[in-house]
Amino acid sequence: MRRDNLTDRTRHFERALENLKNKIQHYLQDTLFVIDKTMNALKTGEENVIREVEDFDDVMDETHRQIENACFDIITRFHPLAEDLRLVVTAMKLSSDLERIGDMCVNIAQSARHISRKLTGFVLEDIFEKMVNTTIGMLQGIVEAYFKMDTEQALEIWKRDDVVDDLYLLGREKLLEMAAKETNITRARILLEETFILRYFERIADHVTNIAEEIYYMKTGKDVKKLLRPSDS
């Protein structure tokens, strides 16, 4: 009887972990969906697309709450240890990062609402394109890394954050300098709005970097920052 109870408990525990993994995988896919919608909003400035991004944020928030609840339930019911505990803790952190990426997407879409009818292209188009493409590439790559549990790919994505940071600092400096010299108020506001958009993409890259760290920790139990940047720890 005791052995049967232990077997049932193990089966329920494994099912709960599998359900949690599935929720995270769906959440990652939802994040790719909303970033695609966000780019569409940014390119077209169409109000219906902007509202889709805003509305989908409620879906992202609800999924985040479900994952948090599932994690707390697993911890209180099954008291996981070692790698299983890392999986649950990582899921909570990862979910929080995905929820924040959703928030950044809303910010970008709302900025698109402010500038879409006043601007046909970005002032710093080359910097903007490189930064956005790098950030979206990081996000797409981290989804793949999670599905494959590929720590090497996670490390490579983690390293790309420096590229985004450098592009952001360069773009921000140029845009703020141009805004300070601009005599047309509407034009100055557009330049500042573009600065905000760059900042939002930089924050998305930061959250992707966090997810890379979380994947690495989940599989190895090691801290990427201590491994690659011991002086910063």
PDB file of C-alpha atoms in Angstrom:
ATOM      1  CA  MET A   1       0.000   0.000   0.000  1.00  0.00           C
ATOM      2  CA  ARG A   2       2.797   2.375   0.942  1.00  0.00           C
ATOM      3  CA  ARG A   3       4.650   1.576  -2.291  1.00  0.00           C
ATOM      4  CA  ASP A   4       1.470   2.212  -4.320  1.00  0.00           C
ATOM      5  CA  ASN A   5       1.007   5.590  -2.617  1.00  0.00           C
ATOM      6  CA  LEU A   6       4.590   6.565  -3.389  1.00  0.00           C
ATOM      7  CA  THR A   7       4.095   5.519  -7.014  1.00  0.00           C
ATOM      8  CA  ASP A   8       0.927   7.594  -7.282  1.00  0.00           C
ATOM      9  CA  ARG A   9       2.678  10.586  -5.746  1.00  0.00           C
ATOM     10  CA  THR A  10       5.576  10.250  -8.157  1.00  0.00           C
ATOM     11  CA  ARG A  11       3.195   9.989 -11.097  1.00  0.00           C
ATOM     12  CA  HIS A  12       1.294  13.115 -10.024  1.00  0.00           C
ATOM     13  CA  PHE A  13       4.565  14.964  -9.502  1.00  0.00           C
ATOM     14  CA  GLU A  14       5.884  14.041 -12.950  1.00  0.00           C
ATOM     15  CA  ARG A  15       2.580  15.056 -14.530  1.00  0.00           C
ATOM     16  CA  ALA A  16       2.677  18.414 -12.737  1.00  0.00           C
ATOM     17  CA  LEU A  17       6.234  19.052 -13.976  1.00  0.00           C
ATOM     18  CA  GLU A  18       5.265  18.110 -17.522  1.00  0.00           C
ATOM     19  CA  ASN A  19       2.264  20.454 -17.421  1.00  0.00           C
ATOM     20  CA  LEU A  20       4.525  23.234 -16.172  1.00  0.00           C
ATOM     21  CA  LYS A  21       6.986  22.661 -19.034  1.00  0.00           C
ATOM     22  CA  ASN A  22       4.116  22.753 -21.521  1.00  0.00           C
ATOM     23  CA  LYS A  23       2.845  26.036 -20.086  1.00  0.00           C
ATOM     24  CA  ILE A  24       6.287  27.584 -20.451  1.00  0.00           C
ATOM     25  CA  GLN A  25       6.589  26.352 -24.030  1.00  0.00           C
ATOM     26  CA  HIS A  26       3.207  27.853 -24.917  1.00  0.00           C
ATOM     27  CA  TYR A  27       4.187  31.092 -23.178  1.00  0.00           C
ATOM     28  CA  LEU A  28       7.348  31.286 -25.260  1.00  0.00           C
ATOM     29  CA  GLN A  29       5.312  30.791 -28.421  1.00  0.00           C
ATOM     30  CA  ASP A  30       2.882  33.493 -27.298  1.00  0.00           C
ATOM     31  CA  THR A  31       5.838  35.833 -26.820  1.00  0.00           C
ATOM     32  CA  LEU A  32       6.973  35.240 -30.398  1.00  0.00           C
ATOM     33  CA  PHE A  33       3.407  35.926 -31.522  1.00  0.00           C
ATOM     34  CA  VAL A  34       3.180  39.236 -29.674  1.00  0.00           C
ATOM     35  CA  ILE A  35       6.605  40.444 -30.857  1.00  0.00           C
ATOM     36  CA  ASP A  36       5.477  39.776 -34.429  1.00  0.00           C
ATOM     37  CA  LYS A  37       2.298  41.790 -33.811  1.00  0.00           C
ATOM     38  CA  THR A  38       4.384  44.533 -32.227  1.00  0.00           C
ATOM     39  CA  MET A  39       6.633  44.817 -35.265  1.00  0.00           C
ATOM     40  CA  ASN A  40       3.533  45.017 -37.451  1.00  0.00           C
ATOM     41  CA  ALA A  41       2.184  47.819 -35.244  1.00  0.00           C
ATOM     42  CA  LEU A  42       5.484  49.650 -35.493  1.00  0.00           C
ATOM     43  CA  LYS A  43       5.656  49.339 -39.273  1.00  0.00           C
ATOM     44  CA  THR A  44       2.032  50.225 -40.044  1.00  0.00           C
ATOM     45  CA  GLY A  45       0.849  52.317 -37.100  1.00  0.00           C
ATOM     46  CA  GLU A  46      -2.602  50.775 -37.611  1.00  0.00           C
ATOM     47  CA  GLU A  47      -4.829  51.260 -34.584  1.00  0.00           C
ATOM     48  CA  ASN A  48      -6.407  47.796 -34.781  1.00  0.00           C
ATOM     49  CA  VAL A  49      -2.952  46.147 -34.681  1.00  0.00           C
ATOM     50  CA  ILE A  50      -1.870  48.334 -31.757  1.00  0.00           C
ATOM     51  CA  ARG A  51      -4.998  47.329 -29.860  1.00  0.00           C
ATOM     52  CA  GLU A  52      -4.309  43.655 -30.571  1.00  0.00           C
ATOM     53  CA  VAL A  53      -0.946  44.019 -28.830  1.00  0.00           C
ATOM     54  CA  GLU A  54      -2.563  45.831 -25.898  1.00  0.00           C
ATOM     55  CA  ASP A  55      -5.329  43.234 -25.591  1.00  0.00           C
ATOM     56  CA  PHE A  56      -2.938  40.296 -25.826  1.00  0.00           C
ATOM     57  CA  ASP A  57      -1.071  41.634 -22.810  1.00  0.00           C
ATOM     58  CA  ASP A  58      -4.012  40.454 -20.696  1.00  0.00           C
ATOM     59  CA  VAL A  59      -3.427  36.946 -22.050  1.00  0.00           C
ATOM     60  CA  MET A  60       0.271  37.200 -21.196  1.00  0.00           C
ATOM     61  CA  ASP A  61      -0.510  38.394 -17.666  1.00  0.00           C
ATOM     62  CA  GLU A  62      -2.994  35.575 -17.081  1.00  0.00           C
ATOM     63  CA  THR A  63      -0.526  32.947 -18.304  1.00  0.00           C
ATOM     64  CA  HIS A  64       2.093  34.385 -15.949  1.00  0.00           C
ATOM     65  CA  ARG A  65      -0.322  34.047 -13.013  1.00  0.00           C
ATOM     66  CA  GLN A  66      -1.136  30.458 -13.990  1.00  0.00           C
ATOM     67  CA  ILE A  67       2.536  29.520 -14.140  1.00  0.00           C
ATOM     68  CA  GLU A  68       3.263  31.157 -10.792  1.00  0.00           C
ATOM     69  CA  ASN A  69       0.348  29.311  -9.202  1.00  0.00           C
ATOM     70  CA  ALA A  70       1.484  26.027 -10.736  1.00  0.00           C
ATOM     71  CA  CYS A  71       5.000  26.536  -9.365  1.00  0.00           C
ATOM     72  CA  PHE A  72       3.775  27.323  -5.857  1.00  0.00           C
ATOM     73  CA  ASP A  73       1.475  24.309  -5.998  1.00  0.00           C
ATOM     74  CA  ILE A  74       4.330  21.983  -6.990  1.00  0.00           C
ATOM     75  CA  ILE A  75       6.592  23.323  -4.236  1.00  0.00           C
ATOM     76  CA  THR A  76       3.984  23.037  -1.484  1.00  0.00           C
ATOM     77  CA  ARG A  77       2.635  19.629  -2.554  1.00  0.00           C
ATOM     78  CA  PHE A  78       5.771  17.781  -3.646  1.00  0.00           C
ATOM     79  CA  HIS A  79       8.769  19.588  -2.056  1.00  0.00           C
ATOM     80  CA  PRO A  80      11.008  19.069  -5.132  1.00  0.00           C
ATOM     81  CA  LEU A  81      14.780  18.771  -4.723  1.00  0.00           C
ATOM     82  CA  ALA A  82      17.908  19.356  -6.802  1.00  0.00           C
ATOM     83  CA  GLU A  83      17.252  19.532 -10.567  1.00  0.00           C
ATOM     84  CA  ASP A  84      13.477  19.357 -10.158  1.00  0.00           C
ATOM     85  CA  LEU A  85      13.558  22.330  -7.804  1.00  0.00           C
ATOM     86  CA  ARG A  86      15.758  24.243 -10.236  1.00  0.00           C
ATOM     87  CA  LEU A  87      13.225  23.557 -12.975  1.00  0.00           C
ATOM     88  CA  VAL A  88      10.376  25.003 -10.903  1.00  0.00           C
ATOM     89  CA  VAL A  89      12.324  28.048  -9.681  1.00  0.00           C
ATOM     90  CA  THR A  90      13.568  28.701 -13.215  1.00  0.00           C
ATOM     91  CA  ALA A  91      10.020  28.477 -14.565  1.00  0.00           C
ATOM     92  CA  MET A  92       8.919  31.205 -12.140  1.00  0.00           C
ATOM     93  CA  LYS A  93      11.771  33.517 -13.122  1.00  0.00           C
ATOM     94  CA  LEU A  94      11.405  32.788 -16.820  1.00  0.00           C
ATOM     95  CA  SER A  95       7.674  33.470 -16.679  1.00  0.00           C
ATOM     96  CA  SER A  96       8.332  36.823 -15.031  1.00  0.00           C
ATOM     97  CA  ASP A  97      10.762  37.774 -17.812  1.00  0.00           C
ATOM     98  CA  LEU A  98       8.259  36.801 -20.497  1.00  0.00           C
ATOM     99  CA  GLU A  99       5.561  38.871 -18.792  1.00  0.00           C
ATOM    100  CA  ARG A 100       7.902  41.877 -18.805  1.00  0.00           C
ATOM    101  CA  ILE A 101       8.669  41.332 -22.506  1.00  0.00           C
ATOM    102  CA  GLY A 102       4.918  41.513 -23.091  1.00  0.00           C
ATOM    103  CA  ASP A 103       4.830  44.819 -21.223  1.00  0.00           C
ATOM    104  CA  MET A 104       7.647  46.180 -23.392  1.00  0.00           C
ATOM    105  CA  CYS A 105       5.700  45.149 -26.493  1.00  0.00           C
ATOM    106  CA  VAL A 106       2.728  47.204 -25.277  1.00  0.00           C
ATOM    107  CA  ASN A 107       5.022  50.193 -24.727  1.00  0.00           C
ATOM    108  CA  ILE A 108       6.426  49.859 -28.247  1.00  0.00           C
ATOM    109  CA  ALA A 109       2.961  49.565 -29.796  1.00  0.00           C
ATOM    110  CA  GLN A 110       1.763  52.635 -27.915  1.00  0.00           C
ATOM    111  CA  SER A 111       4.809  54.566 -29.089  1.00  0.00           C
ATOM    112  CA  ALA A 112       3.876  53.518 -32.615  1.00  0.00           C
ATOM    113  CA  ARG A 113       0.494  55.168 -32.029  1.00  0.00           C
ATOM    114  CA  HIS A 114       2.252  58.447 -31.209  1.00  0.00           C
ATOM    115  CA  ILE A 115       4.601  58.553 -34.170  1.00  0.00           C
ATOM    116  CA  SER A 116       2.963  56.547 -36.955  1.00  0.00           C
ATOM    117  CA  ARG A 117       1.157  59.412 -38.645  1.00  0.00           C
ATOM    118  CA  LYS A 118       4.116  61.775 -38.370  1.00  0.00           C
ATOM    119  CA  LEU A 119       7.008  59.615 -39.515  1.00  0.00           C
ATOM    120  CA  THR A 120       7.515  57.292 -42.462  1.00  0.00           C
ATOM    121  CA  GLY A 121      10.850  55.878 -41.283  1.00  0.00           C
ATOM    122  CA  PHE A 122      13.149  56.025 -38.316  1.00  0.00           C
ATOM    123  CA  VAL A 123      15.742  58.761 -38.217  1.00  0.00           C
ATOM    124  CA  LEU A 124      18.516  56.311 -37.324  1.00  0.00           C
ATOM    125  CA  GLU A 125      17.205  53.562 -39.559  1.00  0.00           C
ATOM    126  CA  ASP A 126      20.485  51.622 -39.763  1.00  0.00           C
ATOM    127  CA  ILE A 127      21.009  51.505 -35.984  1.00  0.00           C
ATOM    128  CA  PHE A 128      17.353  50.776 -35.363  1.00  0.00           C
ATOM    129  CA  GLU A 129      17.257  47.914 -37.861  1.00  0.00           C
ATOM    130  CA  LYS A 130      20.414  46.276 -36.482  1.00  0.00           C
ATOM    131  CA  MET A 131      19.207  46.594 -32.899  1.00  0.00           C
ATOM    132  CA  VAL A 132      15.711  45.268 -33.571  1.00  0.00           C
ATOM    133  CA  ASN A 133      16.958  42.386 -35.732  1.00  0.00           C
ATOM    134  CA  THR A 134      19.502  41.379 -33.085  1.00  0.00           C
ATOM    135  CA  THR A 135      16.915  41.526 -30.311  1.00  0.00           C
ATOM    136  CA  ILE A 136      14.306  39.521 -32.221  1.00  0.00           C
ATOM    137  CA  GLY A 137      16.985  37.023 -33.251  1.00  0.00           C
ATOM    138  CA  MET A 138      17.910  36.609 -29.585  1.00  0.00           C
ATOM    139  CA  LEU A 139      14.275  36.013 -28.656  1.00  0.00           C
ATOM    140  CA  GLN A 140      13.750  33.466 -31.428  1.00  0.00           C
ATOM    141  CA  GLY A 141      16.993  31.746 -30.489  1.00  0.00           C
ATOM    142  CA  ILE A 142      16.153  31.501 -26.802  1.00  0.00           C
ATOM    143  CA  VAL A 143      12.832  29.844 -27.602  1.00  0.00           C
ATOM    144  CA  GLU A 144      14.749  27.236 -29.612  1.00  0.00           C
ATOM    145  CA  ALA A 145      17.338  26.867 -26.830  1.00  0.00           C
ATOM    146  CA  TYR A 146      14.600  26.215 -24.278  1.00  0.00           C
ATOM    147  CA  PHE A 147      12.883  23.610 -26.420  1.00  0.00           C
ATOM    148  CA  LYS A 148      16.199  21.793 -26.971  1.00  0.00           C
ATOM    149  CA  MET A 149      17.586  22.625 -23.497  1.00  0.00           C
ATOM    150  CA  ASP A 150      20.733  23.735 -25.327  1.00  0.00           C
ATOM    151  CA  THR A 151      23.067  25.461 -22.863  1.00  0.00           C
ATOM    152  CA  GLU A 152      25.640  26.310 -25.544  1.00  0.00           C
ATOM    153  CA  GLN A 153      23.026  28.150 -27.587  1.00  0.00           C
ATOM    154  CA  ALA A 154      21.837  29.914 -24.442  1.00  0.00           C
ATOM    155  CA  LEU A 155      25.410  31.089 -23.792  1.00  0.00           C
ATOM    156  CA  GLU A 156      25.779  32.429 -27.340  1.00  0.00           C
ATOM    157  CA  ILE A 157      22.529  34.379 -26.997  1.00  0.00           C
ATOM    158  CA  TRP A 158      23.645  35.711 -23.611  1.00  0.00           C
ATOM    159  CA  LYS A 159      26.791  37.135 -25.198  1.00  0.00           C
ATOM    160  CA  ARG A 160      24.793  39.023 -27.851  1.00  0.00           C
ATOM    161  CA  ASP A 161      23.342  41.365 -25.248  1.00  0.00           C
ATOM    162  CA  ASP A 162      26.507  43.489 -25.426  1.00  0.00           C
ATOM    163  CA  VAL A 163      25.803  44.178 -29.110  1.00  0.00           C
ATOM    164  CA  VAL A 164      22.314  45.466 -28.277  1.00  0.00           C
ATOM    165  CA  ASP A 165      23.633  47.562 -25.395  1.00  0.00           C
ATOM    166  CA  ASP A 166      26.236  49.221 -27.621  1.00  0.00           C
ATOM    167  CA  LEU A 167      23.679  49.976 -30.345  1.00  0.00           C
ATOM    168  CA  TYR A 168      21.262  51.405 -27.784  1.00  0.00           C
ATOM    169  CA  LEU A 169      23.863  53.724 -26.247  1.00  0.00           C
ATOM    170  CA  LEU A 170      24.969  54.921 -29.688  1.00  0.00           C
ATOM    171  CA  GLY A 171      21.396  55.481 -30.886  1.00  0.00           C
ATOM    172  CA  ARG A 172      20.290  57.199 -27.687  1.00  0.00           C
ATOM    173  CA  GLU A 173      23.232  59.598 -27.776  1.00  0.00           C
ATOM    174  CA  LYS A 174      22.550  60.594 -31.378  1.00  0.00           C
ATOM    175  CA  LEU A 175      18.775  60.952 -30.938  1.00  0.00           C
ATOM    176  CA  LEU A 176      19.058  63.048 -27.784  1.00  0.00           C
ATOM    177  CA  GLU A 177      21.636  65.277 -29.444  1.00  0.00           C
ATOM    178  CA  MET A 178      19.321  65.773 -32.426  1.00  0.00           C
ATOM    179  CA  ALA A 179      16.310  66.410 -30.165  1.00  0.00           C
ATOM    180  CA  ALA A 180      18.236  69.070 -28.222  1.00  0.00           C
ATOM    181  CA  LYS A 181      18.964  70.936 -31.463  1.00  0.00           C
ATOM    182  CA  GLU A 182      15.484  70.506 -32.955  1.00  0.00           C
ATOM    183  CA  THR A 183      13.381  73.697 -33.028  1.00  0.00           C
ATOM    184  CA  ASN A 184      10.182  71.970 -34.164  1.00  0.00           C
ATOM    185  CA  ILE A 185       8.388  70.635 -31.063  1.00  0.00           C
ATOM    186  CA  THR A 186       6.573  67.852 -32.924  1.00  0.00           C
ATOM    187  CA  ARG A 187       9.805  66.695 -34.511  1.00  0.00           C
ATOM    188  CA  ALA A 188      11.602  66.800 -31.148  1.00  0.00           C
ATOM    189  CA  ARG A 189       8.888  64.655 -29.565  1.00  0.00           C
ATOM    190  CA  ILE A 190       9.233  62.083 -32.342  1.00  0.00           C
ATOM    191  CA  LEU A 191      12.968  61.885 -31.731  1.00  0.00           C
ATOM    192  CA  LEU A 192      12.368  61.331 -28.024  1.00  0.00           C
ATOM    193  CA  GLU A 193       9.732  58.684 -28.786  1.00  0.00           C
ATOM    194  CA  GLU A 194      12.255  56.866 -30.951  1.00  0.00           C
ATOM    195  CA  THR A 195      14.667  56.949 -28.017  1.00  0.00           C
ATOM    196  CA  PHE A 196      12.017  55.275 -25.862  1.00  0.00           C
ATOM    197  CA  ILE A 197      11.457  52.591 -28.509  1.00  0.00           C
ATOM    198  CA  LEU A 198      15.168  51.802 -28.602  1.00  0.00           C
ATOM    199  CA  ARG A 199      15.094  51.559 -24.807  1.00  0.00           C
ATOM    200  CA  TYR A 200      12.161  49.132 -24.895  1.00  0.00           C
ATOM    201  CA  PHE A 201      13.997  46.838 -27.312  1.00  0.00           C
ATOM    202  CA  GLU A 202      17.097  47.036 -25.143  1.00  0.00           C
ATOM    203  CA  ARG A 203      14.990  45.936 -22.170  1.00  0.00           C
ATOM    204  CA  ILE A 204      13.582  43.020 -24.183  1.00  0.00           C
ATOM    205  CA  ALA A 205      17.155  41.912 -24.902  1.00  0.00           C
ATOM    206  CA  ASP A 206      17.917  42.156 -21.166  1.00  0.00           C
ATOM    207  CA  HIS A 207      15.007  39.855 -20.362  1.00  0.00           C
ATOM    208  CA  VAL A 208      16.091  37.403 -23.069  1.00  0.00           C
ATOM    209  CA  THR A 209      19.547  37.440 -21.472  1.00  0.00           C
ATOM    210  CA  ASN A 210      17.958  36.632 -18.126  1.00  0.00           C
ATOM    211  CA  ILE A 211      16.173  33.673 -19.716  1.00  0.00           C
ATOM    212  CA  ALA A 212      19.501  32.446 -21.148  1.00  0.00           C
ATOM    213  CA  GLU A 213      20.945  32.557 -17.626  1.00  0.00           C
ATOM    214  CA  GLU A 214      17.914  30.692 -16.303  1.00  0.00           C
ATOM    215  CA  ILE A 215      18.194  27.924 -18.901  1.00  0.00           C
ATOM    216  CA  TYR A 216      21.885  27.514 -18.128  1.00  0.00           C
ATOM    217  CA  TYR A 217      21.238  27.397 -14.391  1.00  0.00           C
ATOM    218  CA  MET A 218      18.386  24.921 -14.757  1.00  0.00           C
ATOM    219  CA  LYS A 219      20.574  22.448 -16.650  1.00  0.00           C
ATOM    220  CA  THR A 220      23.901  22.938 -14.859  1.00  0.00           C
ATOM    221  CA  GLY A 221      23.175  24.545 -11.501  1.00  0.00           C
ATOM    222  CA  LYS A 222      25.806  27.176 -12.356  1.00  0.00           C
ATOM    223  CA  ASP A 223      25.604  30.962 -12.660  1.00  0.00           C
ATOM    224  CA  VAL A 224      26.565  32.208 -16.139  1.00  0.00           C
ATOM    225  CA  LYS A 225      27.718  35.585 -14.828  1.00  0.00           C
ATOM    226  CA  LYS A 226      30.117  33.986 -12.344  1.00  0.00           C
ATOM    227  CA  LEU A 227      31.364  31.707 -15.102  1.00  0.00           C
ATOM    228  CA  LEU A 228      31.979  34.332 -17.795  1.00  0.00           C
ATOM    229  CA  ARG A 229      32.284  37.558 -15.785  1.00  0.00           C
ATOM    230  CA  PRO A 230      33.741  36.604 -12.403  1.00  0.00           C
ATOM    231  CA  SER A 231      34.842  40.184 -11.712  1.00  0.00           C
ATOM    232  CA  ASP A 232      31.197  41.385 -11.892  1.00  0.00           C
ATOM    233  CA  SER A 233      29.977  38.859  -9.316  1.00  0.00           C
TER     234      SER A 233
END
